mmCIF file with all atom_site columns, C-alpha atoms in Angstrom:
data_model
loop_
_atom_site.group_PDB
_atom_site.id
_atom_site.type_symbol
_atom_site.label_atom_id
_atom_site.label_alt_id
_atom_site.label_comp_id
_atom_site.label_asym_id
_atom_site.label_entity_id
_atom_site.label_seq_id
_atom_site.pdbx_PDB_ins_code
_atom_site.Cartn_x
_atom_site.Cartn_y
_atom_site.Cartn_z
_atom_site.occupancy
_atom_site.B_iso_or_equiv
_atom_site.pdbx_formal_charge
_atom_site.auth_seq_id
_atom_site.auth_comp_id
_atom_site.auth_asym_id
_atom_site.auth_atom_id
_atom_site.pdbx_PDB_model_num
ATOM 1   C CA . MET A 1 1   ? 100.472 106.503 98.632  1.00 82.00 ? 1   MET A CA 1
ATOM 2   C CA . VAL A 1 2   ? 99.246  108.064 101.886 1.00 86.00 ? 2   VAL A CA 1
ATOM 3   C CA . ASP A 1 3   ? 98.248  111.253 100.022 1.00 89.00 ? 3   ASP A CA 1
ATOM 4   C CA . LEU A 1 4   ? 96.332  109.280 97.422  1.00 90.00 ? 4   LEU A CA 1
ATOM 5   C CA . ARG A 1 5   ? 94.545  107.187 100.016 1.00 90.00 ? 5   ARG A CA 1
ATOM 6   C CA . GLN A 1 6   ? 93.504  110.298 101.940 1.00 92.00 ? 6   GLN A CA 1
ATOM 7   C CA . VAL A 1 7   ? 92.079  111.877 98.792  1.00 94.00 ? 7   VAL A CA 1
ATOM 8   C CA . MET A 1 8   ? 90.309  108.682 97.727  1.00 92.00 ? 8   MET A CA 1
ATOM 9   C CA . LEU A 1 9   ? 88.747  108.354 101.192 1.00 92.00 ? 9   LEU A CA 1
ATOM 10  C CA . ASP A 1 10  ? 87.686  112.034 101.132 1.00 93.00 ? 10  ASP A CA 1
ATOM 11  C CA . LEU A 1 11  ? 89.863  112.792 104.155 1.00 94.00 ? 11  LEU A CA 1
ATOM 12  C CA . ARG A 1 12  ? 91.643  115.486 102.163 1.00 95.00 ? 12  ARG A CA 1
ATOM 13  C CA . PRO A 1 13  ? 90.534  117.298 99.005  1.00 96.00 ? 13  PRO A CA 1
ATOM 14  C CA . ALA A 1 14  ? 93.750  117.210 96.952  1.00 96.00 ? 14  ALA A CA 1
ATOM 15  C CA . LEU A 1 15  ? 97.313  115.990 96.738  1.00 94.00 ? 15  LEU A CA 1
ATOM 16  C CA . ARG A 1 16  ? 100.381 117.576 95.190  1.00 93.00 ? 16  ARG A CA 1
ATOM 17  C CA . THR A 1 17  ? 103.402 115.618 94.047  1.00 91.00 ? 17  THR A CA 1
ATOM 18  C CA . GLU A 1 18  ? 106.208 115.679 91.540  1.00 89.00 ? 18  GLU A CA 1
ATOM 19  C CA . ILE A 1 19  ? 106.561 113.276 88.641  1.00 86.00 ? 19  ILE A CA 1
ATOM 20  C CA . SER A 1 20  ? 110.017 111.960 87.951  1.00 83.00 ? 20  SER A CA 1
ATOM 21  C CA . GLY A 1 21  ? 110.585 110.461 84.555  1.00 81.00 ? 21  GLY A CA 1
ATOM 22  C CA . ALA A 1 22  ? 108.750 110.692 81.281  1.00 83.00 ? 22  ALA A CA 1
ATOM 23  C CA . VAL A 1 23  ? 105.017 110.220 81.728  1.00 84.00 ? 23  VAL A CA 1
ATOM 24  C CA . GLY A 1 24  ? 102.827 111.316 78.847  1.00 86.00 ? 24  GLY A CA 1
ATOM 25  C CA . GLU A 1 25  ? 99.607  113.255 79.159  1.00 89.00 ? 25  GLU A CA 1
ATOM 26  C CA . ALA A 1 26  ? 97.574  110.383 77.689  1.00 90.00 ? 26  ALA A CA 1
ATOM 27  C CA . GLU A 1 27  ? 98.903  107.909 80.259  1.00 91.00 ? 27  GLU A CA 1
ATOM 28  C CA . LEU A 1 28  ? 98.471  110.395 83.076  1.00 90.00 ? 28  LEU A CA 1
ATOM 29  C CA . GLY A 1 29  ? 94.929  111.266 82.011  1.00 91.00 ? 29  GLY A CA 1
ATOM 30  C CA . ARG A 1 30  ? 93.975  107.600 81.702  1.00 93.00 ? 30  ARG A CA 1
ATOM 31  C CA . TRP A 1 31  ? 95.328  106.828 85.190  1.00 92.00 ? 31  TRP A CA 1
ATOM 32  C CA . ALA A 1 32  ? 93.505  109.813 86.713  1.00 94.00 ? 32  ALA A CA 1
ATOM 33  C CA . ARG A 1 33  ? 90.194  108.910 85.044  1.00 93.00 ? 33  ARG A CA 1
ATOM 34  C CA . LEU A 1 34  ? 90.451  105.268 86.128  1.00 93.00 ? 34  LEU A CA 1
ATOM 35  C CA . ASN A 1 35  ? 90.805  106.482 89.711  1.00 92.00 ? 35  ASN A CA 1
ATOM 36  C CA . GLY A 1 36  ? 88.068  109.137 89.550  1.00 94.00 ? 36  GLY A CA 1
ATOM 37  C CA . LEU A 1 37  ? 90.481  112.051 89.705  1.00 96.00 ? 37  LEU A CA 1
ATOM 38  C CA . TYR A 1 38  ? 91.237  115.225 87.824  1.00 96.00 ? 38  TYR A CA 1
ATOM 39  C CA . TYR A 1 39  ? 94.720  116.619 87.539  1.00 94.00 ? 39  TYR A CA 1
ATOM 40  C CA . CYS A 1 40  ? 96.753  119.665 86.601  1.00 94.00 ? 40  CYS A CA 1
ATOM 41  C CA . ARG A 1 41  ? 100.433 119.508 85.726  1.00 92.00 ? 41  ARG A CA 1
ATOM 42  C CA . ASP A 1 42  ? 102.971 122.285 85.303  1.00 91.00 ? 42  ASP A CA 1
ATOM 43  C CA . SER A 1 43  ? 106.103 122.539 83.169  1.00 88.00 ? 43  SER A CA 1
ATOM 44  C CA . ASP A 1 44  ? 108.295 121.527 86.154  1.00 89.00 ? 44  ASP A CA 1
ATOM 45  C CA . ASN A 1 45  ? 106.404 118.205 86.470  1.00 89.00 ? 45  ASN A CA 1
ATOM 46  C CA . PHE A 1 46  ? 104.556 119.145 89.638  1.00 92.00 ? 46  PHE A CA 1
ATOM 47  C CA . ILE A 1 47  ? 101.067 117.736 89.584  1.00 93.00 ? 47  ILE A CA 1
ATOM 48  C CA . VAL A 1 48  ? 97.914  118.093 91.641  1.00 95.00 ? 48  VAL A CA 1
ATOM 49  C CA . PHE A 1 49  ? 95.216  115.418 91.811  1.00 96.00 ? 49  PHE A CA 1
ATOM 50  C CA . SER A 1 50  ? 91.722  116.055 93.153  1.00 96.00 ? 50  SER A CA 1
ATOM 51  C CA . LYS A 1 51  ? 88.177  114.803 92.704  1.00 96.00 ? 51  LYS A CA 1
ATOM 52  C CA . ARG A 1 52  ? 87.311  118.421 91.851  1.00 96.00 ? 52  ARG A CA 1
ATOM 53  C CA . PRO A 1 53  ? 88.884  119.908 88.689  1.00 95.00 ? 53  PRO A CA 1
ATOM 54  C CA . ALA A 1 54  ? 88.668  123.516 89.882  1.00 96.00 ? 54  ALA A CA 1
ATOM 55  C CA . LEU A 1 55  ? 90.510  122.631 93.084  1.00 96.00 ? 55  LEU A CA 1
ATOM 56  C CA . ALA A 1 56  ? 93.322  120.915 91.173  1.00 95.00 ? 56  ALA A CA 1
ATOM 57  C CA . ARG A 1 57  ? 93.765  124.083 89.081  1.00 95.00 ? 57  ARG A CA 1
ATOM 58  C CA . ARG A 1 58  ? 93.606  126.333 92.152  1.00 95.00 ? 58  ARG A CA 1
ATOM 59  C CA . VAL A 1 59  ? 96.255  124.380 94.078  1.00 95.00 ? 59  VAL A CA 1
ATOM 60  C CA . LEU A 1 60  ? 98.642  124.339 91.119  1.00 94.00 ? 60  LEU A CA 1
ATOM 61  C CA . THR A 1 61  ? 98.119  128.078 90.593  1.00 93.00 ? 61  THR A CA 1
ATOM 62  C CA . ILE A 1 62  ? 98.925  128.762 94.254  1.00 93.00 ? 62  ILE A CA 1
ATOM 63  C CA . ASP A 1 63  ? 101.977 126.519 94.025  1.00 90.00 ? 63  ASP A CA 1
ATOM 64  C CA . GLN A 1 64  ? 103.291 128.543 91.072  1.00 89.00 ? 64  GLN A CA 1
ATOM 65  C CA . THR A 1 65  ? 102.949 131.925 92.775  1.00 88.00 ? 65  THR A CA 1
ATOM 66  C CA . VAL A 1 66  ? 106.079 133.742 93.830  1.00 87.00 ? 66  VAL A CA 1
ATOM 67  C CA . GLY A 1 67  ? 106.680 134.176 97.530  1.00 84.00 ? 67  GLY A CA 1
ATOM 68  C CA . GLU A 1 68  ? 105.439 132.522 100.675 1.00 85.00 ? 68  GLU A CA 1
ATOM 69  C CA . HIS A 1 69  ? 102.506 130.239 99.949  1.00 87.00 ? 69  HIS A CA 1
ATOM 70  C CA . SER A 1 70  ? 102.822 127.327 102.373 1.00 87.00 ? 70  SER A CA 1
ATOM 71  C CA . ALA A 1 71  ? 99.750  128.425 104.361 1.00 89.00 ? 71  ALA A CA 1
ATOM 72  C CA . TRP A 1 72  ? 97.542  128.631 101.262 1.00 91.00 ? 72  TRP A CA 1
ATOM 73  C CA . LEU A 1 73  ? 98.811  125.300 99.971  1.00 92.00 ? 73  LEU A CA 1
ATOM 74  C CA . GLY A 1 74  ? 98.304  123.666 103.357 1.00 92.00 ? 74  GLY A CA 1
ATOM 75  C CA . HIS A 1 75  ? 94.778  125.007 103.561 1.00 94.00 ? 75  HIS A CA 1
ATOM 76  C CA . TRP A 1 76  ? 93.711  123.876 100.061 1.00 95.00 ? 76  TRP A CA 1
ATOM 77  C CA . LEU A 1 77  ? 95.470  120.500 100.411 1.00 95.00 ? 77  LEU A CA 1
ATOM 78  C CA . GLY A 1 78  ? 93.392  119.875 103.547 1.00 95.00 ? 78  GLY A CA 1
ATOM 79  C CA . TYR A 1 79  ? 96.064  119.849 106.243 1.00 95.00 ? 79  TYR A CA 1
ATOM 80  C CA . PRO A 1 80  ? 94.904  120.548 109.825 1.00 96.00 ? 80  PRO A CA 1
ATOM 81  C CA . PRO A 1 81  ? 94.568  124.297 110.521 1.00 96.00 ? 81  PRO A CA 1
ATOM 82  C CA . CYS A 1 82  ? 96.934  124.147 113.513 1.00 95.00 ? 82  CYS A CA 1
ATOM 83  C CA . CYS A 1 83  ? 99.639  122.614 111.304 1.00 93.00 ? 83  CYS A CA 1
ATOM 84  C CA . VAL A 1 84  ? 99.011  125.184 108.565 1.00 95.00 ? 84  VAL A CA 1
ATOM 85  C CA . ARG A 1 85  ? 99.415  128.012 111.098 1.00 95.00 ? 85  ARG A CA 1
ATOM 86  C CA . ALA A 1 86  ? 102.640 126.465 112.411 1.00 94.00 ? 86  ALA A CA 1
ATOM 87  C CA . ALA A 1 87  ? 104.040 126.118 108.879 1.00 92.00 ? 87  ALA A CA 1
ATOM 88  C CA . ARG A 1 88  ? 103.199 129.761 108.182 1.00 93.00 ? 88  ARG A CA 1
ATOM 89  C CA . ARG A 1 89  ? 105.033 130.837 111.371 1.00 92.00 ? 89  ARG A CA 1
ATOM 90  C CA . VAL A 1 90  ? 108.085 128.752 110.473 1.00 91.00 ? 90  VAL A CA 1
ATOM 91  C CA . GLY A 1 91  ? 108.151 129.946 106.876 1.00 88.00 ? 91  GLY A CA 1
ATOM 92  C CA . GLU A 1 92  ? 108.423 127.977 103.669 1.00 86.00 ? 92  GLU A CA 1
ATOM 93  C CA . LYS A 1 93  ? 112.210 128.237 103.449 1.00 88.00 ? 93  LYS A CA 1
ATOM 94  C CA . ASN A 1 94  ? 112.584 126.743 106.950 1.00 89.00 ? 94  ASN A CA 1
ATOM 95  C CA . LEU A 1 95  ? 110.183 123.786 106.595 1.00 87.00 ? 95  LEU A CA 1
ATOM 96  C CA . ASP A 1 96  ? 112.941 121.214 106.010 1.00 84.00 ? 96  ASP A CA 1
ATOM 97  C CA . SER A 1 97  ? 114.933 122.205 109.090 1.00 86.00 ? 97  SER A CA 1
ATOM 98  C CA . TRP A 1 98  ? 111.739 122.368 111.167 1.00 85.00 ? 98  TRP A CA 1
ATOM 99  C CA . SER A 1 99  ? 110.822 118.892 109.910 1.00 83.00 ? 99  SER A CA 1
ATOM 100 C CA . ARG A 1 100 ? 114.222 117.517 110.992 1.00 82.00 ? 100 ARG A CA 1
ATOM 101 C CA . GLN A 1 101 ? 113.817 119.170 114.388 1.00 83.00 ? 101 GLN A CA 1
ATOM 102 C CA . LEU A 1 102 ? 110.363 117.604 114.903 1.00 80.00 ? 102 LEU A CA 1
ATOM 103 C CA . ALA A 1 103 ? 111.655 114.209 113.763 1.00 77.00 ? 103 ALA A CA 1
ATOM 104 C CA . SER A 1 104 ? 114.185 114.232 116.587 1.00 78.00 ? 104 SER A CA 1
ATOM 105 C CA . ARG A 1 105 ? 111.464 114.727 119.223 1.00 76.00 ? 105 ARG A CA 1
ATOM 106 C CA . HIS A 1 106 ? 109.832 111.825 121.044 1.00 71.00 ? 106 HIS A CA 1
ATOM 107 C CA . HIS A 1 107 ? 106.376 110.750 119.859 1.00 71.00 ? 107 HIS A CA 1
ATOM 108 C CA . VAL A 1 108 ? 104.507 108.845 122.573 1.00 72.00 ? 108 VAL A CA 1
ATOM 109 C CA . GLY A 1 109 ? 102.053 105.990 121.921 1.00 75.00 ? 109 GLY A CA 1
ATOM 110 C CA . ASN A 1 110 ? 99.717  106.462 118.955 1.00 75.00 ? 110 ASN A CA 1
ATOM 111 C CA . PHE A 1 111 ? 101.454 109.715 118.094 1.00 83.00 ? 111 PHE A CA 1
ATOM 112 C CA . ALA A 1 112 ? 104.234 107.617 116.553 1.00 73.00 ? 112 ALA A CA 1
ATOM 113 C CA . SER A 1 113 ? 101.964 107.391 113.495 1.00 76.00 ? 113 SER A CA 1
ATOM 114 C CA . ILE A 1 114 ? 102.489 111.116 112.844 1.00 79.00 ? 114 ILE A CA 1
ATOM 115 C CA . MET A 1 115 ? 106.293 111.064 112.998 1.00 79.00 ? 115 MET A CA 1
ATOM 116 C CA . VAL A 1 116 ? 107.725 113.196 110.203 1.00 77.00 ? 116 VAL A CA 1
ATOM 117 C CA . ASP A 1 117 ? 110.516 110.777 109.336 1.00 74.00 ? 117 ASP A CA 1
ATOM 118 C CA . GLY A 1 118 ? 107.986 108.043 108.638 1.00 65.00 ? 118 GLY A CA 1
ATOM 119 C CA . TYR A 1 119 ? 106.770 109.700 105.413 1.00 66.00 ? 119 TYR A CA 1
ATOM 120 C CA . ALA A 1 120 ? 109.986 109.270 103.432 1.00 64.00 ? 120 ALA A CA 1
ATOM 121 C CA . ALA A 1 121 ? 110.341 105.735 104.769 1.00 67.00 ? 121 ALA A CA 1
ATOM 122 C CA . GLY A 1 122 ? 106.780 104.837 103.690 1.00 66.00 ? 122 GLY A CA 1
ATOM 123 C CA . ARG A 1 123 ? 105.556 104.321 107.269 1.00 69.00 ? 123 ARG A CA 1
ATOM 124 C CA . ALA A 1 124 ? 103.604 107.534 107.844 1.00 74.00 ? 124 ALA A CA 1
ATOM 125 C CA . LEU A 1 125 ? 99.860  107.953 107.948 1.00 85.00 ? 125 LEU A CA 1
ATOM 126 C CA . ILE A 1 126 ? 100.048 111.696 107.243 1.00 88.00 ? 126 ILE A CA 1
ATOM 127 C CA . SER A 1 127 ? 101.979 113.615 104.612 1.00 86.00 ? 127 SER A CA 1
ATOM 128 C CA . HIS A 1 128 ? 102.318 117.017 106.241 1.00 89.00 ? 128 HIS A CA 1
ATOM 129 C CA . ILE A 1 129 ? 104.520 118.312 109.023 1.00 89.00 ? 129 ILE A CA 1
ATOM 130 C CA . PRO A 1 130 ? 102.471 118.171 112.227 1.00 90.00 ? 130 PRO A CA 1
ATOM 131 C CA . CYS A 1 131 ? 102.571 121.285 114.397 1.00 89.00 ? 131 CYS A CA 1
ATOM 132 C CA . SER A 1 132 ? 103.907 119.225 117.313 1.00 87.00 ? 132 SER A CA 1
ATOM 133 C CA . PRO A 1 133 ? 104.695 115.602 118.267 1.00 85.00 ? 133 PRO A CA 1
ATOM 134 C CA . HIS A 1 134 ? 101.335 115.526 120.068 1.00 88.00 ? 134 HIS A CA 1
ATOM 135 C CA . CYS A 1 135 ? 99.099  117.164 117.443 1.00 91.00 ? 135 CYS A CA 1
ATOM 136 C CA . SER A 1 136 ? 95.637  115.700 117.992 1.00 93.00 ? 136 SER A CA 1
ATOM 137 C CA . ALA A 1 137 ? 94.331  116.932 114.594 1.00 94.00 ? 137 ALA A CA 1
ATOM 138 C CA . SER A 1 138 ? 97.131  115.078 112.786 1.00 92.00 ? 138 SER A CA 1
ATOM 139 C CA . LEU A 1 139 ? 96.482  111.983 114.876 1.00 91.00 ? 139 LEU A CA 1
ATOM 140 C CA . ARG A 1 140 ? 92.764  112.120 113.974 1.00 93.00 ? 140 ARG A CA 1
ATOM 141 C CA . LEU A 1 141 ? 93.677  112.312 110.277 1.00 92.00 ? 141 LEU A CA 1
ATOM 142 C CA . ALA A 1 142 ? 96.075  109.370 110.633 1.00 89.00 ? 142 ALA A CA 1
ATOM 143 C CA . SER A 1 143 ? 93.503  107.351 112.592 1.00 89.00 ? 143 SER A CA 1
ATOM 144 C CA . GLN A 1 144 ? 90.816  107.929 109.957 1.00 90.00 ? 144 GLN A CA 1
ATOM 145 C CA . LEU A 1 145 ? 93.118  106.441 107.365 1.00 84.00 ? 145 LEU A CA 1
ATOM 146 C CA . VAL A 1 146 ? 93.170  103.067 109.118 1.00 80.00 ? 146 VAL A CA 1
ATOM 147 C CA . LYS A 1 147 ? 89.629  102.840 110.504 1.00 76.00 ? 147 LYS A CA 1
ATOM 148 C CA . PRO A 1 148 ? 87.170  100.509 108.745 1.00 69.00 ? 148 PRO A CA 1
ATOM 149 C CA . HIS A 1 149 ? 85.561  102.012 105.650 1.00 59.00 ? 149 HIS A CA 1
ATOM 150 C CA . SER A 1 150 ? 82.951  100.874 103.185 1.00 50.00 ? 150 SER A CA 1
ATOM 151 C CA . PRO A 1 151 ? 84.136  97.944  101.031 1.00 53.00 ? 151 PRO A CA 1
ATOM 152 C CA . ALA A 1 152 ? 84.926  100.254 98.097  1.00 51.00 ? 152 ALA A CA 1
ATOM 153 C CA . GLN A 1 153 ? 87.021  102.522 100.317 1.00 50.00 ? 153 GLN A CA 1
ATOM 154 C CA . ARG A 1 154 ? 88.964  99.998  102.408 1.00 48.00 ? 154 ARG A CA 1
ATOM 155 C CA . PRO A 1 155 ? 92.734  100.561 102.378 1.00 47.00 ? 155 PRO A CA 1
ATOM 156 C CA . SER A 1 156 ? 93.238  97.072  100.897 1.00 47.00 ? 156 SER A CA 1
ATOM 157 C CA . THR A 1 157 ? 90.981  98.060  98.006  1.00 46.00 ? 157 THR A CA 1
ATOM 158 C CA . LEU A 1 158 ? 92.765  101.382 97.620  1.00 46.00 ? 158 LEU A CA 1
ATOM 159 C CA . ALA A 1 159 ? 96.144  99.662  97.506  1.00 46.00 ? 159 ALA A CA 1
ATOM 160 C CA . LYS A 1 160 ? 94.926  97.834  94.418  1.00 47.00 ? 160 LYS A CA 1
ATOM 161 C CA . LEU A 1 161 ? 94.465  101.111 92.574  1.00 47.00 ? 161 LEU A CA 1
ATOM 162 C CA . ARG A 1 162 ? 95.838  100.877 89.110  1.00 47.00 ? 162 ARG A CA 1
ATOM 163 C CA . GLY A 1 163 ? 99.490  101.799 89.197  1.00 51.00 ? 163 GLY A CA 1
ATOM 164 C CA . PHE A 1 164 ? 100.293 100.370 92.627  1.00 45.00 ? 164 PHE A CA 1
ATOM 165 C CA . HIS A 1 165 ? 101.417 97.013  93.948  1.00 44.00 ? 165 HIS A CA 1
ATOM 166 C CA . ALA A 1 166 ? 99.337  95.537  96.765  1.00 43.00 ? 166 ALA A CA 1
ATOM 167 C CA . ASP A 1 167 ? 101.947 96.736  99.306  1.00 44.00 ? 167 ASP A CA 1
ATOM 168 C CA . GLY A 1 168 ? 101.612 100.332 98.083  1.00 45.00 ? 168 GLY A CA 1
ATOM 169 C CA . ARG A 1 169 ? 104.828 100.529 96.065  1.00 44.00 ? 169 ARG A CA 1
ATOM 170 C CA . ARG A 1 170 ? 104.421 102.414 92.818  1.00 46.00 ? 170 ARG A CA 1
ATOM 171 C CA . HIS A 1 171 ? 104.991 100.625 89.550  1.00 44.00 ? 171 HIS A CA 1
ATOM 172 C CA . SER A 1 172 ? 103.353 103.079 87.241  1.00 44.00 ? 172 SER A CA 1
ATOM 173 C CA . LEU A 1 173 ? 101.662 106.386 88.024  1.00 47.00 ? 173 LEU A CA 1
ATOM 174 C CA . PRO A 1 174 ? 102.029 108.640 89.891  1.00 42.00 ? 174 PRO A CA 1
ATOM 175 C CA . GLN A 1 175 ? 105.797 108.597 90.145  1.00 38.00 ? 175 GLN A CA 1
#
């Protein structure tokens, strides 16, 4: 949900996720259109949503390339440059262990909103691995997600997007 909200609020240009279960192209296309999005899906059920069709295709193409591509994905998904550089240094195959290592570090004050372990638990305001527990760029992104927006862009309005319960739990697409 945090990825979708960031894209809908134009805080990030695209989101990438994986669909679990059988979701047909017609249903997926209808959901995307209702939410003003374009999408690309691959044969492994990875999907990219964006307000720009060319960007959705580009991100999925990068995702399908062989080799190290975490920096390119991070860049085109709109993650902070400092976090993209850190992910490139760590390497794609080490991202999970790096994420666990960062999760064990202390996040002080408002930086608790960028804790890595909060994403899986549905408490995070970012969906990337921050470069450090005190990454100011990640905190800015998280803070923009909760600041007041125009009535059409308020988080409460976004939570009512078709396919989501008011509390953000998914009941339809994307899964």
